[in-house]
Coordinates of C-alpha atoms and ligand atoms in Angstrom, one line a residue:
M82 CA -53.7 84.9 79.3
I83 CA -53.1 86.8 82.5
V84 CA -49.8 88.7 82.2
G85 CA -47.7 90.4 84.7
I86 CA -45.1 93.0 83.9
I87 CA -42.5 94.1 86.5
G88 CA -41.2 97.7 86.5
S89 CA -42.5 101.3 86.3
G90 CA -40.5 103.1 83.4
G91 CA -41.3 104.3 79.9
R92 CA -40.0 100.9 78.9
E93 CA -42.7 99.0 80.8
H94 CA -45.5 101.2 79.6
A95 CA -44.7 100.6 76.1
I96 CA -44.4 97.0 76.6
C97 CA -47.9 97.0 78.5
K98 CA -49.5 99.0 75.6
K99 CA -48.2 96.4 73.1
V100 CA -49.2 93.4 75.1
K101 CA -52.7 94.8 75.6
E102 CA -53.2 94.7 71.8
S103 CA -52.8 91.1 71.8
S104 CA -55.9 89.1 71.4
K105 CA -54.1 86.5 73.8
T106 CA -54.1 88.9 76.8
D107 CA -57.0 88.8 79.2
K108 CA -55.5 91.0 82.0
I109 CA -52.4 92.8 82.7
F110 CA -50.9 93.5 86.3
C111 CA -48.1 96.0 86.6
I112 CA -45.8 95.6 89.4
P113 CA -45.7 98.5 90.4
G114 CA -46.5 100.4 87.2
N115 CA -46.9 104.3 86.7
A116 CA -49.8 106.6 86.1
G117 CA -49.7 105.5 82.4
T118 CA -50.1 101.9 82.9
N119 CA -52.8 102.5 85.4
N120 CA -55.0 103.5 82.5
I121 CA -54.6 100.0 80.7
A122 CA -53.6 97.6 83.4
E123 CA -53.9 97.1 87.3
N124 CA -51.1 98.5 89.0
I125 CA -49.8 96.4 92.1
D126 CA -47.8 98.4 94.7
I127 CA -45.2 95.8 95.3
K128 CA -41.4 96.8 95.3
I129 CA -39.5 94.9 92.6
D130 CA -36.8 93.7 95.0
D131 CA -39.6 91.9 97.2
F132 CA -39.4 88.6 95.1
K133 CA -41.4 86.7 97.8
S134 CA -44.4 89.0 97.7
I135 CA -44.2 89.2 93.8
K136 CA -44.3 85.3 93.6
N137 CA -47.2 85.1 96.2
F138 CA -49.1 87.7 94.2
C139 CA -48.4 86.0 90.8
L140 CA -49.6 82.7 92.1
K141 CA -52.6 83.9 93.7
S142 CA -53.6 86.0 90.7
K143 CA -52.9 83.0 88.3
I144 CA -50.3 84.8 86.2
E145 CA -49.2 82.7 83.3
L146 CA -46.7 85.0 81.7
L147 CA -44.3 87.2 83.8
I148 CA -42.1 90.0 81.9
V149 CA -39.2 91.5 83.9
G150 CA -38.6 95.0 82.4
P151 CA -35.3 96.2 84.5
E152 CA -32.0 94.9 84.9
Q153 CA -31.9 94.7 88.8
P154 CA -34.1 91.8 89.6
L155 CA -32.7 89.9 86.6
V156 CA -29.2 90.4 88.0
D157 CA -30.5 89.5 91.5
G158 CA -31.8 86.2 90.0
I159 CA -35.7 86.7 89.9
V160 CA -35.9 84.2 87.0
D161 CA -34.3 81.4 89.2
Y162 CA -36.4 82.2 92.0
F163 CA -39.5 81.4 89.9
Q164 CA -38.1 78.1 88.6
D165 CA -40.2 76.1 91.1
T166 CA -43.3 77.5 89.6
N167 CA -45.3 76.9 86.3
I168 CA -45.2 80.6 85.6
N169 CA -43.6 81.3 82.3
I170 CA -41.0 84.1 83.3
F171 CA -39.5 86.2 80.5
G172 CA -35.9 87.4 81.0
P173 CA -32.4 85.8 81.3
N174 CA -31.3 83.8 84.6
K175 CA -28.9 84.9 87.1
L176 CA -25.9 83.6 85.3
A177 CA -26.9 84.9 81.9
S178 CA -27.6 88.3 83.4
K179 CA -24.0 88.6 84.4
L180 CA -23.5 90.0 80.8
E181 CA -25.0 93.3 82.3
G182 CA -24.2 92.6 86.2
S183 CA -20.5 92.3 85.8
K184 CA -18.4 94.3 83.2
I185 CA -15.5 92.0 84.3
F186 CA -17.4 88.8 83.4
T187 CA -18.3 90.1 80.0
K188 CA -14.9 91.5 79.3
E189 CA -13.4 88.2 80.1
L190 CA -15.8 86.4 77.9
C191 CA -14.9 88.7 75.1
K192 CA -11.2 87.9 75.6
K193 CA -11.9 84.2 75.7
Y194 CA -14.1 84.1 72.4
D195 CA -12.0 87.0 70.5
I196 CA -15.1 89.0 70.7
P197 CA -14.1 92.8 69.4
T198 CA -14.1 95.3 72.4
A199 CA -11.9 97.9 73.8
N200 CA -8.5 96.6 75.4
F201 CA -8.7 96.4 79.1
N202 CA -7.0 95.8 82.4
I203 CA -8.6 94.7 85.7
F204 CA -7.2 96.2 89.0
E205 CA -7.8 94.9 92.6
N206 CA -6.9 97.7 94.7
L207 CA -6.3 101.5 94.7
K208 CA -2.6 101.4 95.1
T209 CA -1.8 99.5 92.1
T210 CA -4.4 101.5 90.1
E211 CA -2.9 104.7 91.0
L212 CA 0.5 103.6 89.9
S213 CA -0.6 102.2 86.7
L214 CA -2.7 105.5 86.1
K215 CA 0.7 107.2 85.9
N216 CA 1.9 105.1 82.9
F217 CA -1.4 104.9 80.8
K218 CA -2.2 107.2 77.6
Y219 CA -5.4 109.5 77.9
P220 CA -8.2 109.7 77.4
L221 CA -9.1 106.4 79.0
V222 CA -12.2 104.9 80.5
I223 CA -12.6 103.7 84.2
K224 CA -15.6 101.6 85.2
A225 CA -17.0 100.0 88.3
D226 CA -17.7 96.4 87.8
G227 CA -21.3 95.9 89.0
L228 CA -24.6 97.7 88.3
A229 CA -24.4 101.5 88.6
A230 CA -27.7 102.8 87.1
G231 CA -26.1 104.2 84.3
K232 CA -23.3 105.9 86.4
G233 CA -20.0 104.2 87.3
V234 CA -18.3 105.1 83.9
Y235 CA -15.7 107.7 83.8
I236 CA -14.2 109.1 80.6
C237 CA -10.9 110.4 82.1
N238 CA -8.9 112.9 80.0
N239 CA -5.9 113.0 82.3
Y240 CA -4.3 111.3 85.5
D241 CA -6.0 113.7 88.1
E242 CA -9.4 112.7 86.5
G243 CA -8.2 109.0 86.6
L244 CA -7.3 109.3 90.4
I245 CA -10.8 110.7 91.2
A246 CA -12.5 108.0 89.3
A247 CA -10.4 105.1 90.9
R248 CA -10.8 106.7 94.4
E249 CA -14.6 107.0 94.1
I250 CA -15.1 103.5 92.9
F251 CA -12.8 101.9 95.6
N252 CA -14.3 104.2 98.3
G253 CA -17.7 102.4 97.5
K254 CA -19.6 105.2 95.6
F255 CA -21.4 102.2 93.7
G256 CA -21.2 99.6 96.4
K257 CA -18.5 97.7 97.8
A258 CA -15.8 97.4 95.1
K259 CA -13.6 94.3 94.8
N260 CA -12.1 95.7 91.6
L261 CA -12.4 98.1 88.7
L262 CA -11.8 98.1 85.0
I263 CA -9.6 100.3 82.9
E264 CA -10.4 100.5 79.2
E265 CA -8.9 102.0 76.1
F266 CA -11.1 105.0 75.0
L267 CA -12.9 104.0 71.6
D268 CA -13.5 106.8 69.3
G269 CA -16.5 106.2 67.2
E270 CA -20.2 106.6 67.1
E271 CA -22.7 104.6 69.2
M272 CA -25.5 102.3 68.2
S273 CA -27.8 100.0 70.0
Y274 CA -28.7 96.7 68.6
F275 CA -31.5 94.6 70.0
V276 CA -32.3 91.0 69.8
I277 CA -34.6 88.5 71.5
S278 CA -33.6 84.9 72.3
D279 CA -35.5 81.7 73.5
G280 CA -32.3 79.9 74.3
K281 CA -32.3 78.1 71.2
S282 CA -32.4 80.7 68.5
Y283 CA -32.6 84.5 68.5
Q284 CA -34.1 87.2 66.3
F285 CA -33.3 91.0 65.6
I286 CA -35.7 93.3 67.0
G287 CA -34.5 96.8 66.0
S288 CA -31.7 99.2 66.3
A289 CA -31.5 102.9 67.7
Q290 CA -29.2 105.6 68.5
D291 CA -29.5 107.0 72.1
H292 CA -28.7 110.5 73.4
K293 CA -27.2 109.8 76.8
R294 CA -26.0 113.4 77.7
V295 CA -28.3 115.8 79.4
G296 CA -27.6 118.9 77.1
E297 CA -28.1 119.7 73.4
G298 CA -25.1 118.9 71.2
D299 CA -24.7 115.9 73.4
K300 CA -23.1 117.9 76.2
G301 CA -23.0 117.6 79.8
K302 CA -23.7 114.9 82.2
N303 CA -24.6 111.2 81.4
T304 CA -28.3 110.3 81.9
G305 CA -30.4 107.2 81.4
G306 CA -31.3 108.6 77.9
M307 CA -32.8 111.8 76.8
G308 CA -34.4 110.3 73.6
C309 CA -33.5 108.4 70.5
Y310 CA -34.4 107.4 67.2
S311 CA -34.7 104.1 65.2
P312 CA -33.4 102.5 63.1
S313 CA -29.8 103.8 63.6
R314 CA -28.2 105.6 60.7
L315 CA -25.3 103.4 60.8
L316 CA -26.7 100.0 60.3
S317 CA -25.8 98.3 57.0
T318 CA -26.2 94.6 55.7
K319 CA -22.3 94.3 56.2
L320 CA -22.3 95.6 59.6
D321 CA -25.1 93.5 60.5
E322 CA -23.3 90.5 59.7
K323 CA -20.2 91.6 61.5
I324 CA -22.4 92.3 64.8
N325 CA -23.9 88.9 64.6
N326 CA -21.0 86.9 63.5
K327 CA -18.4 88.5 65.7
I328 CA -20.5 89.4 69.0
I329 CA -23.9 87.9 69.2
I330 CA -23.3 84.3 68.3
P331 CA -20.2 83.9 70.2
T332 CA -21.7 85.4 73.1
L333 CA -24.9 83.2 73.0
N334 CA -22.7 80.1 72.4
A335 CA -20.5 81.1 75.4
I336 CA -23.7 81.1 77.6
K337 CA -24.6 77.7 76.4
E338 CA -21.0 76.3 76.9
M339 CA -21.4 77.5 80.6
G340 CA -24.4 75.0 80.7
S341 CA -27.0 77.7 80.6
E342 CA -29.2 79.6 78.0
Y343 CA -30.2 83.0 77.2
I344 CA -33.8 83.8 77.3
G345 CA -35.0 87.3 77.0
F346 CA -33.8 90.6 75.3
L347 CA -30.2 91.2 74.7
Y348 CA -29.3 94.9 74.3
V349 CA -26.0 95.1 72.5
G350 CA -24.3 98.4 73.0
L351 CA -21.8 99.2 70.3
M352 CA -19.3 101.6 69.2
I353 CA -18.9 101.7 65.5
K354 CA -15.5 102.6 64.2
N355 CA -14.5 102.5 60.5
D356 CA -17.7 100.3 59.9
N357 CA -16.4 97.8 62.5
P358 CA -18.5 97.0 65.6
Y359 CA -16.9 97.1 69.1
L360 CA -18.8 96.0 72.2
V361 CA -19.1 98.6 74.7
E362 CA -21.6 96.9 77.0
F363 CA -24.4 94.2 77.0
N364 CA -27.5 95.0 79.0
V365 CA -29.9 92.0 79.7
R366 CA -33.0 94.2 78.9
M367 CA -34.7 96.3 76.4
G368 CA -33.1 99.9 76.4
D369 CA -35.0 102.8 77.8
P370 CA -36.1 105.0 75.9
E371 CA -35.2 102.7 72.9
C372 CA -38.0 100.3 73.8
Q373 CA -40.7 103.0 73.5
T374 CA -39.1 103.9 70.3
I375 CA -39.0 100.5 68.7
L376 CA -42.2 98.8 69.8
P377 CA -44.3 101.1 68.0
L378 CA -42.5 99.8 64.9
L379 CA -43.2 96.1 65.7
K380 CA -45.7 94.5 63.7
N381 CA -46.0 91.2 65.5
D382 CA -48.1 90.2 68.6
L383 CA -45.7 90.8 71.6
C384 CA -47.5 88.7 73.9
E385 CA -47.1 85.7 71.5
I386 CA -43.4 86.5 71.2
F387 CA -42.8 86.6 75.0
F388 CA -44.6 83.5 75.5
N389 CA -43.0 81.6 72.5
C390 CA -39.6 82.7 74.1
C391 CA -40.5 81.1 77.4
I392 CA -41.4 77.8 75.8
G393 CA -38.6 77.9 73.3
K394 CA -40.6 78.5 70.2
L395 CA -39.5 81.8 69.1
S396 CA -38.4 80.5 65.7
E397 CA -42.0 79.9 64.7
K398 CA -42.8 83.5 63.8
K399 CA -40.6 85.8 62.1
I400 CA -40.2 89.2 63.8
R401 CA -41.1 92.1 61.4
L402 CA -40.8 95.8 61.9
N403 CA -42.4 98.5 60.1
D404 CA -39.9 100.3 57.7
E405 CA -40.8 103.7 59.1
K406 CA -38.8 105.6 61.4
S407 CA -39.5 106.3 64.9
I408 CA -38.2 109.0 67.3
C409 CA -38.5 109.6 71.0
I410 CA -38.1 112.7 73.0
V411 CA -38.0 112.2 76.8
V412 CA -39.3 115.1 78.9
C413 CA -37.4 115.3 82.3
S414 CA -37.8 117.0 85.7
K415 CA -35.9 120.3 85.9
G416 CA -32.5 119.4 87.6
Y417 CA -32.2 115.8 86.4
P418 CA -29.8 113.9 86.2
E419 CA -29.0 115.8 89.7
N420 CA -31.5 116.8 92.2
Y421 CA -35.1 117.6 91.1
K422 CA -38.4 118.5 92.6
K423 CA -41.2 115.6 92.9
N424 CA -44.9 115.9 93.1
S425 CA -45.3 118.6 90.6
E426 CA -48.6 118.3 88.7
I427 CA -48.5 118.0 84.9
S428 CA -52.0 119.3 84.4
Q429 CA -52.3 119.6 80.6
L430 CA -51.3 116.1 80.0
N431 CA -54.7 114.6 79.5
K432 CA -55.8 117.5 77.2
L433 CA -53.2 116.7 74.5
S434 CA -54.7 115.3 71.5
L435 CA -52.5 112.8 69.4
K436 CA -52.2 111.9 66.0
N437 CA -52.6 108.3 64.8
N438 CA -48.9 107.9 64.8
E439 CA -48.0 109.6 68.0
Y440 CA -47.7 108.0 71.4
I441 CA -47.0 109.2 75.0
F442 CA -45.3 106.7 77.4
H443 CA -45.3 107.6 81.1
A444 CA -41.9 106.9 83.2
G445 CA -41.8 108.8 86.5
T446 CA -45.4 109.7 86.9
K447 CA -47.8 108.9 89.6
L448 CA -51.6 109.4 90.1
K449 CA -52.8 111.1 93.3
D450 CA -56.3 112.5 93.7
N451 CA -56.9 112.2 90.0
K452 CA -53.9 114.4 89.5
I453 CA -50.8 113.3 87.4
L454 CA -47.7 114.4 89.4
N455 CA -43.9 113.6 88.5
S456 CA -42.1 111.1 90.6
G457 CA -38.9 110.6 88.8
G458 CA -36.3 112.2 86.8
R459 CA -37.4 111.0 83.4
V460 CA -41.2 111.6 83.5
L461 CA -42.7 111.2 79.9
N462 CA -41.8 109.8 76.6
F463 CA -43.1 111.5 73.2
V464 CA -43.0 109.0 70.3
A465 CA -43.7 109.5 66.8
V466 CA -43.5 107.1 63.8
S467 CA -43.3 108.4 60.0
N468 CA -41.2 108.4 57.1
N469 CA -39.7 111.9 58.1
L470 CA -37.8 112.3 61.4
K471 CA -37.5 115.9 61.0
K472 CA -41.4 116.6 60.8
S473 CA -42.0 114.1 63.5
R474 CA -39.7 115.8 65.7
E475 CA -41.2 119.3 65.0
S476 CA -44.6 117.8 65.7
L477 CA -43.5 116.4 69.0
I478 CA -41.8 119.5 69.9
K479 CA -45.1 121.4 69.5
L480 CA -46.9 118.7 71.5
I481 CA -44.7 119.0 74.4
D482 CA -44.9 122.8 74.2
R483 CA -48.5 122.5 74.7
L484 CA -48.0 120.3 77.8
D485 CA -46.6 123.7 79.2
W486 CA -45.0 121.9 82.4
E487 CA -42.9 124.5 84.0
D488 CA -41.0 121.9 86.1
G489 CA -39.9 119.9 83.0
F490 CA -37.3 120.1 80.2
F491 CA -36.3 118.2 77.0
R492 CA -33.7 118.3 74.3
K493 CA -34.8 119.8 71.0
D494 CA -32.0 118.3 69.0
I495 CA -32.8 114.4 69.3
A496 CA -31.6 112.5 66.0
H497 CA -29.6 115.6 65.1
K498 CA -27.0 113.3 63.3
V499 CA -29.7 112.4 60.8
I500 CA -31.8 115.5 60.7
D501 CA -29.5 118.3 61.2
T502 CA -26.3 117.4 59.2
Ligands
AMP26 P1 -21.6 101.6 79.6 O1 -22.3 101.7 80.9 O2 -20.5 100.6 79.7 O3 -22.3 101.6 78.4 O4 -20.7 103.1 79.3 C1 -21.7 104.3 79.2 C2 -21.1 105.1 78.2 O5 -19.7 105.4 78.4 C3 -21.2 104.3 76.9 O6 -22.6 104.5 76.3 C4 -20.2 105.1 76.1 O7 -20.9 106.5 75.8 C5 -19.2 105.5 77.0 N1 -18.2 104.4 77.2 C6 -18.1 103.3 77.7 N2 -17.0 102.6 77.5 C7 -16.3 103.3 76.6 C8 -15.1 103.2 75.9 N3 -14.2 102.1 75.9 N4 -14.8 104.2 74.9 C9 -15.4 105.4 74.7 N5 -16.6 105.5 75.3 C10 -17.0 104.7 76.2
LIG27 N1 -30.9 104.1 77.2 C1 -29.8 103.5 77.8 C2 -30.4 102.2 78.6 O1 -31.3 101.8 78.6 O2 -29.3 101.6 79.1

């Protein structure tokens, strides 16, 4: 089978590696890919918002299976755009992608189907928001409605912080804002839970705990994710049942009731409080770096899973995960998530030798004159699978130290809740 993968992050490199291992895969094109995917697939330099060029390329190259990694093209309707072709495209359609594309859509769905989530109010202008902010209890959470690349969520400790958030959102910091969301602050521990669906049935495909803050001890600015481990320490049979019965099944049924179907990964972002799950957010794709962490645990043929999802036959094979533990440390460009220097050479990368259970997935890298340079904020993902997270972490830290990249940094405390307490 000829496979296309849209995206250029660590998530897409991890998907690419797993798809490459399948006996069903003949060739992979990554659109646009990175320096890591370049070693196992052919990178094609087309922008991911240029649907027309992507479609023309896929038809010309006889791509039979197209996997969409990131959320933006899904929310913009790339799946609907391919409906007039025979190409099997893996990902949710435009309506189902609203689960990530509009926080208000999701909150209203939660209200209608009694899905546990933080209490919320929707505001349509700055004036009424300002007035209400005086009466709320703090902390509270203010969110822009649409996609905001991991930004657009403010945890506000007092009225003044609330005011700044509301003003920034209504002044268009995250694009034109018709409304915003004010939510009750949920005090608990976060967990990411992943399923994959073919529109008829779905299966569990791993859990993880992500570290979103830039600094050790989970301090500092929010990022796309500095590292994570899998499975989450919080998951139990009882909690699993609640997540499925109270959140996932009602949501997938709601999409069906709207006359649509959910095909793709569903990332269920949860806050766990007293062993009860509350929905924080849905994402309509795999997490990054959760994907890099979980896929090395997957025993199945990923190409077959994707294809079966596209033809409504996911239930034919049970998804199985290795029962070891996986940890991922993200190496970032110094300055991330703010400004950072680009085009700095990572000269030692190809000299590192990995053990059998270790993997490096590229994210913000590019190849120029045979040199690997950084091109993004999150640059490399170092992953290890074993029965001992502490040893895996030590081994990865040594490996990253050998990388000796002076323009990079990373957190040494990933998985501290399970390792260090
Ligand atoms: P979101 O983009 O909605 O996932 O929000 C980003 C991050 O903000 C989450 O991963 C949480 O850490 C935090 N967050 C969002 N909503 C809440 C809430 N209602 N209570 C506490 N923390 C929240
Ligand atoms: N790691 C968080 C995300 O992928 O949204």
